[in-house]
Structures are given as C-alpha cells and as structure tokens.
XYZ file of C-alpha atoms in Angstrom:
309
model
C 142.215 93.324 22.938
C 141.089 95.612 20.129
C 142.755 98.696 18.756
C 143.157 100.397 22.146
C 145.805 98.766 24.337
C 145.635 98.742 28.133
C 148.472 98.819 30.645
C 148.958 99.056 34.380
C 151.288 100.614 36.921
C 154.344 99.093 38.619
C 152.909 96.254 40.733
C 151.589 92.940 39.460
C 149.091 91.877 42.079
C 148.553 88.530 40.383
C 152.186 87.704 41.144
C 152.323 89.783 44.346
C 155.501 91.577 43.226
C 156.374 95.134 42.246
C 160.084 95.468 41.435
C 160.209 98.506 43.715
C 162.021 97.386 46.863
C 164.000 100.218 48.444
C 165.555 101.242 51.740
C 166.266 104.264 53.872
C 169.270 106.427 53.126
C 170.760 105.427 56.485
C 170.657 101.745 55.473
C 171.854 102.219 51.900
C 175.157 100.368 51.976
C 176.601 99.226 48.629
C 175.878 95.609 49.493
C 172.287 96.390 50.446
C 171.704 98.375 47.275
C 173.144 95.624 45.091
C 170.847 93.066 46.708
C 167.795 95.275 46.214
C 168.595 96.041 42.577
C 169.076 92.338 41.849
C 165.743 91.536 43.515
C 163.935 94.297 41.631
C 165.343 93.244 38.273
C 164.377 89.636 38.914
C 160.829 90.753 39.712
C 160.667 93.032 36.664
C 161.620 90.062 34.507
C 158.798 88.022 36.038
C 156.315 90.865 35.458
C 157.259 91.329 31.809
C 157.007 87.573 31.233
C 153.561 87.671 32.864
C 152.570 90.566 30.611
C 153.838 88.686 27.572
C 151.790 85.629 28.506
C 148.645 87.714 28.900
C 149.139 89.983 25.886
C 149.675 93.147 27.950
C 151.760 95.632 25.981
C 151.794 98.748 28.178
C 153.533 98.863 31.562
C 154.963 101.489 33.908
C 158.131 100.617 35.806
C 158.330 101.841 39.396
C 160.842 104.616 40.011
C 162.582 102.578 42.722
C 163.759 99.895 40.299
C 167.243 101.106 41.217
C 166.802 102.317 44.816
C 167.998 105.857 45.501
C 169.472 105.945 42.000
C 169.524 109.757 41.832
C 170.577 110.239 45.469
C 174.231 110.894 46.345
C 174.226 107.878 48.669
C 174.048 105.527 45.690
C 177.542 105.635 44.178
C 177.250 102.279 42.427
C 177.886 101.944 38.697
C 174.764 99.831 38.609
C 174.372 100.232 34.850
C 177.661 98.369 34.371
C 177.117 95.767 37.074
C 173.657 94.793 35.790
C 174.116 95.411 32.044
C 173.423 91.783 31.124
C 170.275 91.702 33.264
C 168.932 94.805 31.540
C 169.720 93.291 28.126
C 167.841 90.088 28.924
C 164.841 91.894 30.418
C 164.719 94.354 27.551
C 164.658 91.487 25.071
C 161.433 90.223 26.665
C 159.802 93.628 26.316
C 160.915 94.052 22.713
C 159.875 90.637 21.455
C 156.399 91.068 22.965
C 156.000 94.709 21.925
C 155.737 96.081 25.452
C 155.776 99.858 25.703
C 157.422 100.816 28.996
C 157.415 104.097 30.895
C 158.421 105.693 34.174
C 156.739 108.408 36.227
C 158.850 110.077 38.940
C 156.899 111.493 41.847
C 156.472 115.289 41.923
C 158.876 115.266 44.877
C 161.425 113.410 42.762
C 161.188 115.479 39.606
C 159.086 118.432 38.541
C 159.756 121.389 36.306
C 158.623 124.593 37.988
C 160.893 124.996 40.987
C 163.254 127.983 41.010
C 165.495 126.384 43.640
C 168.776 125.186 42.089
C 169.074 122.151 44.367
C 165.556 120.990 43.456
C 166.234 121.437 39.756
C 169.504 119.536 40.006
C 167.803 116.665 41.835
C 165.097 116.566 39.136
C 167.725 116.482 36.397
C 169.468 113.538 38.069
C 166.164 111.674 38.381
C 165.411 112.265 34.710
C 168.877 111.094 33.671
C 168.353 107.915 35.704
C 164.897 107.248 34.241
C 166.133 107.818 30.697
C 169.049 105.462 31.273
C 166.722 102.686 32.474
C 164.536 102.923 29.368
C 167.616 103.137 27.139
C 169.176 100.067 28.739
C 165.940 98.145 28.171
C 166.218 98.955 24.473
C 163.002 100.933 24.328
C 162.183 103.143 21.358
C 161.161 106.813 21.543
C 157.572 105.885 22.459
C 158.804 104.958 25.977
C 158.466 108.101 28.053
C 159.219 109.563 31.465
C 155.999 111.290 32.501
C 156.321 114.547 34.425
C 154.037 117.051 36.101
C 154.843 120.738 35.993
C 155.070 121.026 39.788
C 154.022 123.842 42.083
C 152.976 127.403 41.301
C 155.179 129.397 43.686
C 155.761 132.281 43.994
C 153.080 132.870 41.341
C 151.773 131.041 38.276
C 153.550 133.129 35.661
C 156.927 132.841 37.403
C 156.513 129.103 37.951
C 155.566 128.421 34.337
C 158.496 130.526 33.153
C 160.762 128.412 35.384
C 159.374 125.267 33.738
C 160.165 126.625 30.279
C 163.671 127.592 31.356
C 164.323 124.204 32.923
C 163.276 122.359 29.776
C 165.530 124.635 27.745
C 168.470 123.971 30.064
C 168.162 120.190 30.450
C 170.772 118.053 28.703
C 169.376 115.900 25.919
C 169.639 112.677 27.933
C 167.391 114.205 30.596
C 164.735 115.643 28.271
C 164.435 113.456 25.163
C 162.059 110.954 26.780
C 159.893 113.436 28.693
C 156.119 113.579 28.313
C 154.301 116.336 30.210
C 151.015 115.722 32.026
C 148.463 118.105 33.495
C 147.342 117.430 37.065
C 144.310 117.675 39.333
C 145.565 120.298 41.783
C 147.571 123.061 40.142
C 147.998 122.998 36.358
C 145.100 122.391 33.978
C 145.233 120.910 30.495
C 145.037 124.296 28.737
C 148.016 125.502 30.791
C 150.242 122.464 30.299
C 149.504 121.781 26.629
C 151.317 124.923 25.362
C 154.363 124.025 27.479
C 154.606 120.621 25.828
C 154.026 122.056 22.351
C 156.660 124.762 22.828
C 159.328 122.156 23.550
C 158.276 119.498 21.064
C 157.264 117.087 23.835
C 154.213 114.817 24.049
C 151.292 116.058 26.129
C 149.704 113.245 28.111
C 145.937 113.514 28.596
C 144.210 112.416 31.802
C 140.387 112.656 31.711
C 140.030 112.381 35.509
C 142.473 115.252 36.063
C 140.576 117.204 33.428
C 137.326 116.665 35.321
C 138.724 117.489 38.766
C 140.687 120.560 37.620
C 138.862 121.832 34.534
C 140.419 124.334 32.188
C 139.002 127.772 31.485
C 137.271 127.431 29.104
C 136.422 123.805 29.791
C 138.078 121.205 27.551
C 135.660 118.428 26.508
C 137.188 114.954 26.549
C 137.259 114.642 22.756
C 139.138 117.932 22.486
C 141.512 116.812 25.261
C 142.500 113.753 23.247
C 142.812 115.759 20.036
C 145.165 118.167 21.806
C 147.295 115.256 22.985
C 147.331 113.646 19.546
C 148.773 116.804 17.978
C 151.870 116.299 20.136
C 152.346 112.527 19.776
C 151.684 112.153 16.059
C 154.281 114.638 14.709
C 156.890 112.582 16.583
C 155.687 109.424 14.846
C 154.439 108.006 18.136
C 151.254 106.170 19.051
C 149.221 108.362 21.444
C 149.145 107.366 25.084
C 146.744 108.604 27.753
C 145.900 107.887 31.364
C 142.651 106.315 32.503
C 141.357 106.377 36.076
C 138.009 106.450 37.860
C 137.111 108.597 40.830
C 137.088 106.715 44.131
C 133.671 106.878 45.722
C 133.719 108.833 48.981
C 137.365 109.716 48.305
C 138.815 113.191 47.845
C 138.573 114.608 44.313
C 141.098 112.887 42.072
C 141.546 109.811 44.279
C 141.864 106.681 42.177
C 139.304 103.922 42.545
C 140.265 100.278 42.911
C 138.881 99.491 39.463
C 137.944 101.359 36.294
C 134.279 102.219 35.891
C 133.402 100.775 32.463
C 131.477 103.975 31.723
C 134.727 105.949 31.996
C 136.398 103.604 29.535
C 133.503 103.735 27.079
C 133.401 107.531 27.267
C 137.131 107.722 26.585
C 137.008 105.302 23.660
C 134.040 107.118 22.135
C 136.067 110.350 22.217
C 139.146 108.878 20.521
C 139.878 109.355 16.844
C 142.937 107.086 16.663
C 144.174 103.777 18.099
C 145.736 104.674 21.450
C 147.290 103.238 24.579
C 145.785 103.660 28.039
C 147.770 103.490 31.245
C 145.244 102.342 33.828
C 145.758 104.105 37.143
C 143.742 101.962 39.530
C 144.588 100.583 42.946
C 144.021 97.007 41.806
C 146.654 97.309 39.049
C 146.617 94.297 36.686
C 143.455 92.962 38.326
C 141.677 96.174 37.325
C 142.938 95.715 33.765
C 141.639 92.147 33.585
C 138.256 93.162 34.989
C 137.952 95.955 32.453
C 138.868 93.573 29.637
C 136.131 91.181 30.708
C 133.586 93.949 31.073
C 134.277 95.756 27.829
C 134.344 92.541 25.793
C 130.963 91.360 27.013
C 128.346 91.869 24.302
C 125.493 94.160 25.191
C 122.425 92.274 26.354
C 119.579 92.532 23.823
C 116.507 94.333 25.005
C 113.433 92.213 25.446
C 110.665 92.991 23.054
C 107.592 94.441 24.672
C 104.727 91.973 25.040
C 101.595 93.299 23.375
C 98.367 92.142 24.887
C 95.736 91.021 22.370
C 92.769 90.897 24.621
C-alpha cells in the first residue's frame, strides 16, 4: 500500500455491516441494549478480520458501538459484561496493526458550549469513547476526534469556553482527544492554536480547508506541516482526513468516492509517512477503488509521428 496508509469510516459495505445498531431511548431496556451491544461487537470483530485480510490498518469505530452509552438510560456495566469480547476483538486489531479511532457527532460532544448540561454530556461521551479504545488495547495513536462546536454568543467567548473545557476535563476524557477544524465555523488557523495550547494533535482536513479557508489562506502543504508539529512531539504517526467534494452537493458534502486528484495533491504535499481516514459515502469500496487507481502506472505518452514527405 505504500508509505501512506488508508482507512475508512464505521461501515464495511463489502460485508454489509456497521457495528452501529442502536435504538430509541423509549425502547432502551437493559435486555435490548445487551442484545444490541452483542450484535455490534460481533460485527466489529468481522470488520477487523476483514481489514486484517485486506491489509487495512486504519479504521474508525461508529459511536453507537455501545448504544446510548453516555445517556442516563443506559445503566449497564457493559465494560464488565463484555470484557472478554473487547479483549478478543482488540487482539485482532493489535496483531494486524490496526489504528482505531472514534468521532462523536458535534451534537454528542463538542468543546465550545457554555451550557453546563451540554458540557457534562460531552464529558460523558468522551469518557465512553476513551474507555472503548482503552478496552481494545489501543496505544496513544488511537484518538477521539472532536470539533470545536458552535460560536455562540460570539467567537471569542466560544473559543474561551473551549479552552476552559479542555482545562477542566478529567484525564480519561481528554488524553485521547484530537481536535479538527471544520467547514462551517472554525478554520484551521483558529483551531490549530487550541490544539497546540493543550498538547493535543491537530487533525488536518483538506476539504474543510478549501470550503472554509483561513485568513490568510493556508496552502495544503502548510496545513499538513501544522498538523505534523502536533503529532510528532507526541511520538505519533500523523493522521489526516481525506474527502472529495460531492458534485452538485452543498459545499463540504462528501462524494461517494475519492477523486484521485485529491489524493495525489495530498500526497504531494506531505513530508512524512501519514495515515488518511477516507471520508467517502462508499466507505471501504471507496478505499479499494482509490488503491486500484493510485497503483496504476501512468500511461506513457505516444511519441509524435513525424512525416518525412
């Protein structure tokens, strides 16, 4: 696969499974939750075995692996009940060198809210995500990726709230965090100092950088260099996102597949071996297509025919 490793998000379309079955709060009985967790763990095991077979070493676990894990309705000690399952699944990931991650939705966990109930819910989601990666035996390279969140009531106040939340988080909620810029509110130049100030990795996303450019604009090579200065001091291999703009979609919408030009542009801008999390609607199928495309040798140009009349 070369020096740059590719991964995909949550669902394995080849197997038609996603390890993300959940239910409504109203239907979340202990028995129902236990059944769903067991099903999700069984599917995660199948996905990691599939990845191992195909040499895929980067994968994002869906946040619903344990349904409603950070919600008060889920009172199960699921980490005790399924400890052996996590051990066995984690062994697959470790023996095949799979780097795992999680990425709570902005509604599930963000940093900039001033509302105590929102901050508490985010902390619980981060504690849950950290516990999952810990139970799978992942090293410090396995991260929980977060966005900053909204910008209310104003940008300065919101960013200050993000700093204060990171300062206040218990270690088990913050030690796996990586902070990502987005395509709607917070640009790379705004988020990078937040990550640096707290000794956290900054995760670069070229599509976000194009849709919501910084002022001044950050070229893609500089974007990756910025990110590298946060991963490398921690002794971690850099990891970035890779997505292509969906044609006729709103700005920032992910395409089904990765445009090979976007991959080539990203690779040309990299200085170090890195991991890419592919964010494409076709998940593992997009990864396989990109592998085939990028490994095809360039077609030689035909020599011009010179007429000797």
